[in-house]
XYZ file of C-alpha atoms in Angstrom:
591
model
C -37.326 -6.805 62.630
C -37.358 -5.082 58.547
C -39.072 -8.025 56.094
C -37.422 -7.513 53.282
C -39.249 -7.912 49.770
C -37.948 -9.847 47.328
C -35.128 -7.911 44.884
C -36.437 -6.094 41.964
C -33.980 -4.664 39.146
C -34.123 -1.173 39.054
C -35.195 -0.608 34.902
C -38.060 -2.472 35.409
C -40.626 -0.621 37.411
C -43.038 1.353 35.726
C -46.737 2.476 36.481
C -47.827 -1.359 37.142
C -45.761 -1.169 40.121
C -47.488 1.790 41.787
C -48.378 0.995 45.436
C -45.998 -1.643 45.833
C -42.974 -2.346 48.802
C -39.949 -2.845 46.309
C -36.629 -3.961 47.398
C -33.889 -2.374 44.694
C -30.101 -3.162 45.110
C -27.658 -1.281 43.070
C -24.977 1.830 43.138
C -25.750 5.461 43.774
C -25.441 7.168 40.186
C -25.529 10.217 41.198
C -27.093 12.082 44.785
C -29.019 15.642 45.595
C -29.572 17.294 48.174
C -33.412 19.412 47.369
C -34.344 21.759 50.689
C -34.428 18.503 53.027
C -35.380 15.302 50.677
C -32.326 13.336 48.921
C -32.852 12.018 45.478
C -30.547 9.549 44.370
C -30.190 7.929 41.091
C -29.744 3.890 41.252
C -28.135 2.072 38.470
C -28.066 -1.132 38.524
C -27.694 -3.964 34.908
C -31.376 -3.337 34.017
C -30.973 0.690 34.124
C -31.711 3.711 36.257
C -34.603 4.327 39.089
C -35.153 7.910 41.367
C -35.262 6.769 44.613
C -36.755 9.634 47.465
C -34.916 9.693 50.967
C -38.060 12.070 53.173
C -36.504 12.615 56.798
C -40.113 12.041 57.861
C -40.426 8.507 56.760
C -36.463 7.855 57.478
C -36.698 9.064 61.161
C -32.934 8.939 62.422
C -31.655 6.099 59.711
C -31.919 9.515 57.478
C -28.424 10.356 58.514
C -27.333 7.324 55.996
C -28.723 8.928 53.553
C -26.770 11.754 53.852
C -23.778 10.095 53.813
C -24.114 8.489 50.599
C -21.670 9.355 47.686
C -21.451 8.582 44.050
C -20.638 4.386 43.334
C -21.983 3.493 47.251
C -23.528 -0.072 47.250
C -26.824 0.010 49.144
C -29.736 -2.033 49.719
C -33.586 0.071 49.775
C -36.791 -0.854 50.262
C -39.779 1.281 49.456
C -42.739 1.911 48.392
C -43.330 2.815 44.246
C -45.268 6.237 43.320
C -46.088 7.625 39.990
C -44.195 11.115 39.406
C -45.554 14.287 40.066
C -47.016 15.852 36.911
C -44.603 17.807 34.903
C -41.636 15.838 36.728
C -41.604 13.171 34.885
C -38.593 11.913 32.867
C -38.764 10.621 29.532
C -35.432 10.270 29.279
C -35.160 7.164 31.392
C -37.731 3.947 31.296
C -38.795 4.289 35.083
C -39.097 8.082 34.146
C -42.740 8.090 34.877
C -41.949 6.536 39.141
C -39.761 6.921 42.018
C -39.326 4.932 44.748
C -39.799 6.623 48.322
C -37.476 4.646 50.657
C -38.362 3.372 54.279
C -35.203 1.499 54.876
C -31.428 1.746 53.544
C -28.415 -0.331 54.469
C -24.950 0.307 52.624
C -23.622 -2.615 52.006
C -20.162 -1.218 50.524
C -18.490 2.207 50.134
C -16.634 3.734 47.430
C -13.661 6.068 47.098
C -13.958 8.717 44.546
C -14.009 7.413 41.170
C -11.290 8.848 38.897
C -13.662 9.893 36.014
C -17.502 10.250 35.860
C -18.999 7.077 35.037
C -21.668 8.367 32.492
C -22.046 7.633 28.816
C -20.481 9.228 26.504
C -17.303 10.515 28.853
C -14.906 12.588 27.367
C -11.807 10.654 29.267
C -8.545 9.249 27.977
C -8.839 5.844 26.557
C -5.683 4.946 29.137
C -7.421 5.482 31.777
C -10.802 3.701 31.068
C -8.161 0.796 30.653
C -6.898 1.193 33.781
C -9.949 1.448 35.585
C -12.054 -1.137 33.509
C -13.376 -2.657 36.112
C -15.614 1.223 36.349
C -15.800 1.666 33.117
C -17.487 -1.232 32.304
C -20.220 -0.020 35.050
C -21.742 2.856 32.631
C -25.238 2.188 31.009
C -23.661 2.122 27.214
C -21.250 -0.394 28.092
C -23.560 -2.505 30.081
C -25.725 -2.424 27.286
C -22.862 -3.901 24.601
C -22.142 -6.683 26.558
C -25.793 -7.823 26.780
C -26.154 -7.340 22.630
C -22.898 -9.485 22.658
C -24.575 -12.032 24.808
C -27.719 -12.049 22.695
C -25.293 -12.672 19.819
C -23.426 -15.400 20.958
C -26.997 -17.096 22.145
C -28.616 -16.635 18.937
C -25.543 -18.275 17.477
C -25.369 -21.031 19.328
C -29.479 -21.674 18.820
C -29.238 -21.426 14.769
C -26.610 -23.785 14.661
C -27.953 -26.175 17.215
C -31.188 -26.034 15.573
C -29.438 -27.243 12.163
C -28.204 -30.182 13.849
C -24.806 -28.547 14.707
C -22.843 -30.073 17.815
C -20.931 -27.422 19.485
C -17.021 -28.967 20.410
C -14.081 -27.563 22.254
C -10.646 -27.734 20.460
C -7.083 -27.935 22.137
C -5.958 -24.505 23.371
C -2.834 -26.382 23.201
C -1.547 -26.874 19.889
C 1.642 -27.579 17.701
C 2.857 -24.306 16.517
C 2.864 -24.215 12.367
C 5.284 -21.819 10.384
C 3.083 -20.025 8.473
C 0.623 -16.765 8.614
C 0.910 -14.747 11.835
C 3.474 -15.267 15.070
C 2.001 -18.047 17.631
C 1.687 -17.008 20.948
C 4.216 -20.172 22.533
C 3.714 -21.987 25.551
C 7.182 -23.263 27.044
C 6.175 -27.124 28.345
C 8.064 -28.183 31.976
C 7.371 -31.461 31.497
C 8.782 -31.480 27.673
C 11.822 -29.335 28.193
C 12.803 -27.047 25.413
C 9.611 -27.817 23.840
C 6.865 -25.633 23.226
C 2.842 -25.522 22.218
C 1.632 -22.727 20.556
C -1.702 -20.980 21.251
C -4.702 -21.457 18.528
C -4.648 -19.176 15.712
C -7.404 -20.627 14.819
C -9.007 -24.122 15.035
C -8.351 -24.953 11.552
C -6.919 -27.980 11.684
C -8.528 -29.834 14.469
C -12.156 -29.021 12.976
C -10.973 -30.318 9.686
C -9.775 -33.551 11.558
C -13.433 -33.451 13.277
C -14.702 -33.641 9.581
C -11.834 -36.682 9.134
C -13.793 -37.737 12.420
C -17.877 -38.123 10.815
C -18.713 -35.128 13.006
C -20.432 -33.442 9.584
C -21.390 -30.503 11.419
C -19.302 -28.404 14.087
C -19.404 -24.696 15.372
C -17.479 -23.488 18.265
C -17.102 -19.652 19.970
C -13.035 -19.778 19.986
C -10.975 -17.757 21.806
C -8.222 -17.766 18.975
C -4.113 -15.505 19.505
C -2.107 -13.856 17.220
C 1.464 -12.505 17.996
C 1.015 -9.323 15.560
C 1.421 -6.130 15.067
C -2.279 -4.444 16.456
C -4.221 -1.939 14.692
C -7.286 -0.468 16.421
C -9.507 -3.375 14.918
C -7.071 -5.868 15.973
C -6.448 -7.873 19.229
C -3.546 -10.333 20.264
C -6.491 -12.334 21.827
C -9.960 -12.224 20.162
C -12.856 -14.357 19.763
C -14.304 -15.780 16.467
C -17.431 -18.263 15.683
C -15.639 -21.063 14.286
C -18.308 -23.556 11.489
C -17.389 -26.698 9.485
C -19.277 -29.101 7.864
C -19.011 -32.346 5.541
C -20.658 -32.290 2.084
C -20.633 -29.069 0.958
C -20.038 -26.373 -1.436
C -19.765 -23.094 -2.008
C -23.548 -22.748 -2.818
C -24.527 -24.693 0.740
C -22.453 -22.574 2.971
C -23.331 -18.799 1.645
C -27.100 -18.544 2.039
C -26.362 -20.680 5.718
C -24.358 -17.581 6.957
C -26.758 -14.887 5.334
C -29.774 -16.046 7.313
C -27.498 -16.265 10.310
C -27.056 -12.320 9.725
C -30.352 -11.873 9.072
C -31.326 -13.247 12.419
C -28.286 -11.781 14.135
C -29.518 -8.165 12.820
C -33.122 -8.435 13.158
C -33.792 -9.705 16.833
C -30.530 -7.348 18.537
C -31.004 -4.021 16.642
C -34.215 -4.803 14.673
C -33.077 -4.010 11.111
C -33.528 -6.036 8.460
C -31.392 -7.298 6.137
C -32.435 -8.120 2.449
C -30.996 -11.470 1.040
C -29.680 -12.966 -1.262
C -26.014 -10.571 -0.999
C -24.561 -9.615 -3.935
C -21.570 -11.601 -4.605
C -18.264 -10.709 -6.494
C -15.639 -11.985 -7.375
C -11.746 -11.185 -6.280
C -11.149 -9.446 -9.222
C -14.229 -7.557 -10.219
C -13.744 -6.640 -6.501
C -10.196 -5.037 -7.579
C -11.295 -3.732 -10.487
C -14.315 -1.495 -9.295
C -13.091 -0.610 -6.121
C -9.597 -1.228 -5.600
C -10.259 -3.666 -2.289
C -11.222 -6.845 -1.916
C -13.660 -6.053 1.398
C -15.544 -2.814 -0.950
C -17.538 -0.381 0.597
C -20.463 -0.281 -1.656
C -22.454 2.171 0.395
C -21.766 5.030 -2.095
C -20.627 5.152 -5.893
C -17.059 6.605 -7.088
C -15.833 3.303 -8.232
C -12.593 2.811 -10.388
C -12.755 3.788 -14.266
C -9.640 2.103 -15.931
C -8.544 4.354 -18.397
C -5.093 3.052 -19.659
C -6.373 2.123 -23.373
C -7.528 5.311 -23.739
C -4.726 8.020 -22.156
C -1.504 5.257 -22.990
C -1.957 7.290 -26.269
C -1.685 10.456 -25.832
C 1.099 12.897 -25.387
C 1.474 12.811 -21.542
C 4.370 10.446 -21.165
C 3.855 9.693 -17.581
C 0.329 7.591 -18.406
C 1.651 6.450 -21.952
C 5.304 4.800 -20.086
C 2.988 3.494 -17.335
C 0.973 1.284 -19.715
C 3.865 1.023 -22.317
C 5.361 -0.949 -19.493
C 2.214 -3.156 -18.697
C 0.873 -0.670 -15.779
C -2.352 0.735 -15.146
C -3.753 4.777 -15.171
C -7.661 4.214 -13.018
C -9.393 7.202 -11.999
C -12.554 8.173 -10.291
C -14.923 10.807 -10.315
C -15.623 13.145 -7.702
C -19.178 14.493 -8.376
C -19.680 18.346 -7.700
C -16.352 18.519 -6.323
C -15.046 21.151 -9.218
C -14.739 23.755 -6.275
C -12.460 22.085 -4.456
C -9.274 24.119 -3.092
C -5.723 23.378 -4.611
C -4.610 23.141 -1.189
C -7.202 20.020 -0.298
C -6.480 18.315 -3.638
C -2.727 18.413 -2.580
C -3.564 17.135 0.622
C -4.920 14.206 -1.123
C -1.894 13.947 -2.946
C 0.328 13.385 -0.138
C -2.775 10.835 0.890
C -2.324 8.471 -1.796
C 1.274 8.682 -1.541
C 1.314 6.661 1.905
C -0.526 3.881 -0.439
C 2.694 4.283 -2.790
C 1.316 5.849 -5.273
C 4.096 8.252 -6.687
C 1.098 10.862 -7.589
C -1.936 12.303 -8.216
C -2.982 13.552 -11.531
C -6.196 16.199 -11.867
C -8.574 17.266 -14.267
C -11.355 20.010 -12.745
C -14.458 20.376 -15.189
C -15.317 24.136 -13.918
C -18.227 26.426 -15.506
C -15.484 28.419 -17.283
C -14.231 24.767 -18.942
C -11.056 22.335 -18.614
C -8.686 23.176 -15.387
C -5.998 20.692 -14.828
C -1.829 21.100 -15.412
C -2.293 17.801 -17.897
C -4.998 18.716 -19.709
C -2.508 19.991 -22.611
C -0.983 16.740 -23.358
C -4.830 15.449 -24.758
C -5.750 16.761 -27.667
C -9.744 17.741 -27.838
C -10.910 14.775 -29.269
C -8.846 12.730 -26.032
C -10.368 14.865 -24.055
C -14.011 14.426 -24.507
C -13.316 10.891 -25.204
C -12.159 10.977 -21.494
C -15.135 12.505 -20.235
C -17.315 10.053 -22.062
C -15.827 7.105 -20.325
C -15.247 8.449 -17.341
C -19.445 9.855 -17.108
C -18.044 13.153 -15.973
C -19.821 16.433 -16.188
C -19.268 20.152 -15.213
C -18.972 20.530 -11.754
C -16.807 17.235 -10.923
C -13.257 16.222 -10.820
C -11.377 13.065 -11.750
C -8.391 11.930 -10.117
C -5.937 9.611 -11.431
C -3.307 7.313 -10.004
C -1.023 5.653 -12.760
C 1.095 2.777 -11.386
C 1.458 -1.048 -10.694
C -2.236 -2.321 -10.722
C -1.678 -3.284 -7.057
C -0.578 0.174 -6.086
C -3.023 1.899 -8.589
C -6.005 -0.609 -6.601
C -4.630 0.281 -3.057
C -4.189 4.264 -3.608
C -7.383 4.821 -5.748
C -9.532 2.154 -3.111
C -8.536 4.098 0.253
C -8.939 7.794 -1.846
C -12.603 6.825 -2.438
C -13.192 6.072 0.766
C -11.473 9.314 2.380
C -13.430 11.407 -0.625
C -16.847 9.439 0.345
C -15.855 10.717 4.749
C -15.160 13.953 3.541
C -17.828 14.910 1.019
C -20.252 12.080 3.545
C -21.857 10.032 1.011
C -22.339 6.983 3.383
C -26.144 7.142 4.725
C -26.233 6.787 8.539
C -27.327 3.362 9.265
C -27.872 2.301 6.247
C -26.235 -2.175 5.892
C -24.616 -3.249 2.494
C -23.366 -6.654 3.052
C -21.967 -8.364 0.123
C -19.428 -12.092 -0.302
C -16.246 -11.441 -2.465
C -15.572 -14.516 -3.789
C -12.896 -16.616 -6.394
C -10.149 -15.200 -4.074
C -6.518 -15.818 -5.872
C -5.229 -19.346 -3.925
C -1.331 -17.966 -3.571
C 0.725 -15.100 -3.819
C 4.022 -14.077 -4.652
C 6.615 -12.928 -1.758
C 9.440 -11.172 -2.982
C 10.851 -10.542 0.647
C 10.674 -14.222 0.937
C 10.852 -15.212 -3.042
C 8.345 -17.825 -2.289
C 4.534 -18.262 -2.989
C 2.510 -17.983 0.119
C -1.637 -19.099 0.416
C -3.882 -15.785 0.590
C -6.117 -17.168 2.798
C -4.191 -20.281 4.082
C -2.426 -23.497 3.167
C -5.767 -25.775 3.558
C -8.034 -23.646 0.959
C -9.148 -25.747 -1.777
C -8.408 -24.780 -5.701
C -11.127 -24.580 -7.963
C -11.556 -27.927 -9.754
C -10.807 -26.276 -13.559
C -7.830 -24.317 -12.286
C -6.270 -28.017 -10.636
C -4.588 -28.257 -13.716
C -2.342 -25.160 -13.684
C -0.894 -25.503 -10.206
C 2.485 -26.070 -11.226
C 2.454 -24.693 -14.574
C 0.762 -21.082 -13.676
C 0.307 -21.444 -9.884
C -0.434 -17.237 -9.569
C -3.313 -17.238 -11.782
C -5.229 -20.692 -9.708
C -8.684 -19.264 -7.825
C -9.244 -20.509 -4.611
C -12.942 -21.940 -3.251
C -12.664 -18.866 -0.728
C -14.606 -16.695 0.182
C -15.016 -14.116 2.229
C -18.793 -11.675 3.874
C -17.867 -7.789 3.873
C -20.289 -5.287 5.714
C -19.624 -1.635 5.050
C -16.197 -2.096 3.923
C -15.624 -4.314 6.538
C -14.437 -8.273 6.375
C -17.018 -10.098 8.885
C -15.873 -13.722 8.258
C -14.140 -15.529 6.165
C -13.901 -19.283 4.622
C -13.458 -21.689 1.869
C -13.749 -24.889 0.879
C -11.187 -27.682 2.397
C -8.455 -29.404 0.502
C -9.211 -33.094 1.585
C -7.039 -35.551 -0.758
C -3.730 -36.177 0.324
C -1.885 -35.994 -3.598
C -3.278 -32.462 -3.511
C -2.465 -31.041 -0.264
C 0.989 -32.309 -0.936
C 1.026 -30.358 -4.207
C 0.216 -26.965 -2.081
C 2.626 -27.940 0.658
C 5.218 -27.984 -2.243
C 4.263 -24.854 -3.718
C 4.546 -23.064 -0.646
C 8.208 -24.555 -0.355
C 7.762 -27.138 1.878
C 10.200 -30.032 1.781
C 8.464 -33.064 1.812
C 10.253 -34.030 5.195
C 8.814 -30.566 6.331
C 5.527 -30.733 5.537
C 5.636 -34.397 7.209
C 7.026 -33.001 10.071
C 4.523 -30.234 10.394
C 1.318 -31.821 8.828
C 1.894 -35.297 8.713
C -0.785 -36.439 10.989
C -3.249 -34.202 8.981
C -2.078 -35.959 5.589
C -1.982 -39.417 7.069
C -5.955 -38.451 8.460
C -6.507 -37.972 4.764
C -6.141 -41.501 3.914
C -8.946 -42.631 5.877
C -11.395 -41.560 3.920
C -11.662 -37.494 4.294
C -15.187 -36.145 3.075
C -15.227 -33.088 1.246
C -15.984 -30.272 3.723
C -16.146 -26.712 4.170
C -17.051 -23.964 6.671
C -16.373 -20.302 7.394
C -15.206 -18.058 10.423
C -16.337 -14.651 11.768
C -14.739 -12.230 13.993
C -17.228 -11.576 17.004
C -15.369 -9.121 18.211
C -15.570 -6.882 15.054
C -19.308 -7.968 14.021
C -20.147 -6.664 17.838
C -18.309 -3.565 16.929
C -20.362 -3.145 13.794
C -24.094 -3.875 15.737
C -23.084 -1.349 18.570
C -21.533 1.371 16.451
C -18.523 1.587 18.323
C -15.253 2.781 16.514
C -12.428 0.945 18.932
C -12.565 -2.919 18.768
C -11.446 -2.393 22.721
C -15.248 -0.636 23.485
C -16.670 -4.749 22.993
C -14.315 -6.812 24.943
C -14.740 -6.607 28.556
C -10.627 -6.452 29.277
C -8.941 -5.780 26.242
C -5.386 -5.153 25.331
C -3.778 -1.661 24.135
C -2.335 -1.835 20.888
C 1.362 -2.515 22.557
C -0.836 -5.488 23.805
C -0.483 -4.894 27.290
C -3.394 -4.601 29.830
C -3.596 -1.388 31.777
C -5.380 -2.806 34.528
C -3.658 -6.059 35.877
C 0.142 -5.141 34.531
C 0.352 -7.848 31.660
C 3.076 -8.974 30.806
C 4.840 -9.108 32.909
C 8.065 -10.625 35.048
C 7.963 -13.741 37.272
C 9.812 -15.633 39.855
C 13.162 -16.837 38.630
C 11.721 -20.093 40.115
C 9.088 -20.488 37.393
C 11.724 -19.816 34.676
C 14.480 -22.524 35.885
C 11.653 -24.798 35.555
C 10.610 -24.014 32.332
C 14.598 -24.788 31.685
C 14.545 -21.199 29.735
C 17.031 -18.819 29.605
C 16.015 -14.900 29.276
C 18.333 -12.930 26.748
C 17.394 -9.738 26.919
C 18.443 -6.701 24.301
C 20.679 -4.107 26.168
C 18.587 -0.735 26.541
């Protein structure tokens, strides 16, 4: 009778191991067949080994060998051997040993798979859906899901290390009318009532603050009904933080050396602190986004004092009218083809912009159909502020300051992918803070909360809520990386008088806000500390640490952006049985 060894995973052998009976489990990567020996490449979680099938050590139990395919489960045992010289692979971490086997059992076949499970596979992103269970076998995603691991651990050990307690919130909640569609729940018991599925656990870890808990964290799985993008998911996951007693001040260097942890001990780059901060509106003003990409220059020059008099009408009737004319420079761009520069036209038009205005500064001198409406003196007046110089171009938008913000903020970042200013690599975190508390809907002719209903005003705007609710800042705040939003937070409202205020704002009846919030209010009244706390999208900050492009390459089944899953069919129908007892009736639209 074979005694087996015990298991050893395949990416850790090296040299030490030389001499030793190994017992490796794992699938056959890939097999050949060299003038009567069989290599085979075994993958298994820890990585790759070369593992040597010799028909004189094999005797007849080589014939399994032989038999083996790509994706076979097998068992081996055998005996570790340092390469040959000059065969050695430096391409893998056991490069430098193989394993020659004296037993093999195959403890599972496999059918063909329907791609090549390699890294880097040039496949349709449909099909890798519909075959996750595979494609999550391949060494690149293996190795995401064990940085996202490392993440989540090193989370939970900086906040339980700071005297966090980590608590579970209902994934059964009462659905609220604002921000995105709730995911609803029909209840049998309850007919024709429903829960809704967390957005987020906003209001029961502000209760947990009503509670004494002081400090909470949870990993939430949180669900938004909403139209997807390719960073977006109707199901994602988010570290969740609150705590009692705090500001502004308490909560922002707690979350930077979270990232500086998070980035040092997963990808071993460090990450300088304190961030820069900035507020909402220098934000707006420098780079036309409130989540700025700060990696490379170009930012926003207003120039509406300046061009609203001179003789081209379409900047002087913009700011006439209380608009804004912003530009930006585009260093050493001067040879740029009129063709390209139109394409960017029709680019800033999907941000609304109704046009893009040019001035070249070429060897030869001015180029640019508007440069006859400035006189010379407006002209190199122009070039002063703007810190142009031969060889670049400006580009101007002239609009609503919204519109101007939006189309000048996504043409720097298309003119920083083309002309690739952003350095490989390179980490520019930053908080935008004093984020505007509501906003106007015209669809809706209502205000609505920018980040949501709960966010606390700052204490010297309290006074202009009613009188000049638009121009109130909020105690938000929100941590950007690269142009991306990681997490965002804010300060809690947590007197009663003033959350009613909001509620009526946002054009709540006071019977509605009762019947929505009232157990939130009433908690109020039992003495509510102040509290705070901030959330972050894991999904997206794994996206970031891995370099991935597609939110879907760091969650281990995730939806297509119709939000269905390839794999397992959902949504999908059920038994009429289920539905009578749900007491619902289905009215479908004709097709």
């Amino acid at each position: 009778m074979t005694v087996f060894s015990e298991r050893v995973e395949n990416g850790t052998l090296g040299l030490e191991k030389v001499g030793e009976v190994v017992r490796l489990l794992g699938w056959v990567q890939r097999r050949r067949d060299h003038g009567g020996l069989i290599f085979v490449d075994l993958r298994d979680r820890s990585g790759i080994v070369q593992v040597v099938f010799d028909p004189e050590k094999m005797g007849d139990r080589f014939s399994v060998a032989e038999s083996l395919r790509s994706e076979f489960v097998v068992s081996i045992q055998g005996q570790v051997i340092a390469r040959p010289e000059g065969m050695i692979n430096p391409n893998l971490t056991t490069g430098t040993i193989e394993v020659v086997a004296s037993t093999l059992e195959v403890l599972n076949g496999a059918k063909t798979p329907p791609y090549y499970l390699v890294d880097q596979v040039d496949v349709d992103e449909t099909l890798r859906l519909k075959y996750r269970y595979l494609d999550l076998r391949r060494p690149e995603m293996q190795a995401v899901f064990k940085t996202r691991h490392q993440v989540m651990q090193i989370m939970r050990n900086y906040f339980t290390n700071l005297g966090f307690n980590e608590i579970e919130t209902p994934m059964l909640n009462k659905s609220t009318p604002e921000g995105a569609r709730d995911y609803l729940v029909p209840s049998r018991i309850h007919p024709g009532e429903f829960y809704a599925l967390p957005q987020s656990p906003q209001l029961y870890k502000q209760l947990l603050m009503v509670a004494g808990m002081e400090k909470y964290f949870q990993i939430a799985r949180c669900f938004r009904d909403e139209d997807l993008r390719a960073d977006r998911q109707p199901e994602f996951t988010q570290l969740d933080v609150e705590m009692s007693f705090v500001e502004v001040e308490d909560i922002l260097p707690m979350m930077e050396r979270l990232m500086v942890k998070i980035f040092s001990e997963t990808v071993g780059k460090t990450v300088p602190t304190p961030f820069p901060r900035l507020t909402y509106k220098e934000a707006m003003d420098r780079f036309g986004s409130d989540k700025p990409d700060t990696r490379f220059g170009m930012e926003l020059i207003d120039v509406g004092e300046l061009v609203g008099k001179t003789g081209f009408k379409v900047f002087a009737n913009v700011v006439a009218n209380g608009g804004s004319v912003k530009c930006i420079c585009a260093k050493g761009c001067a040879g740029m083809p009129r063709r390209e520069i139109d394409d960017l036209a029709k680019f800033v038009s999907t941000y609304r912009a109704k046009g893009l205005a040019w001035i070249v500064l070429a060897e030869e001198g001015i180029k640019s159909p508007i440069a006859k409406f400035f006189t010379e003196e407006e002209m190199a007046s122009l070039i002063q502020l703007t810190r142009a110089e031969t060889g670049d171009i400006l580009f101007f938008v002239a609009d609503t300051y919204a519109i101007v913000s939006d189309a000048l903020g996504h043409l720097r970042l298309e003119l920083a992918k083309r002309l690739g200013l952003i350095e490989e690599g390179s980490l520019q975190f930053l908080w935008v803070t004093e984020f505007p508390l509501l906003e106007y809907d015209e669809e809706q002719k209502r205000h609505i909360a920018i980040h949501h209903q709960f966010t606390a005003p700052m204490d010297e705007d309290l006074p202009l809520l009613e009188s000049d609710p638009l121009s109130v800042r909020a105690k938000a705040y929100d941590m950007v990386l690269n142009g991306t939003e990681l997490g965002g937070g804010s300060i809690r409202i947590h007197r009663r008088e003033v959350q009613e205020r909001i509620f009526k704002l946002l054009g709540f009846s006071e019977e509605e806000a009762v019947a929505q919030f009232g157990f939130l209010m009433e908690a109020f009244e039992y003495g509510t500390p102040p509290h705070g706390g901030i959330a972050f999208g894991l999904d997206r900050m794994i996206m970031l640490l891995t370099g991935k492009d597609n939110i879907r390459d760091v969650i281990a089944f995730p939806k297509t952006q119709s939000a269905s899953d390839l794999m397992s069919h959902a949504p999908s129908t059920v038994a009429e049985k289920q539905i009578k007892e749900l007491h619902i009736n289905i009215d479908l639209p004709v097709k």
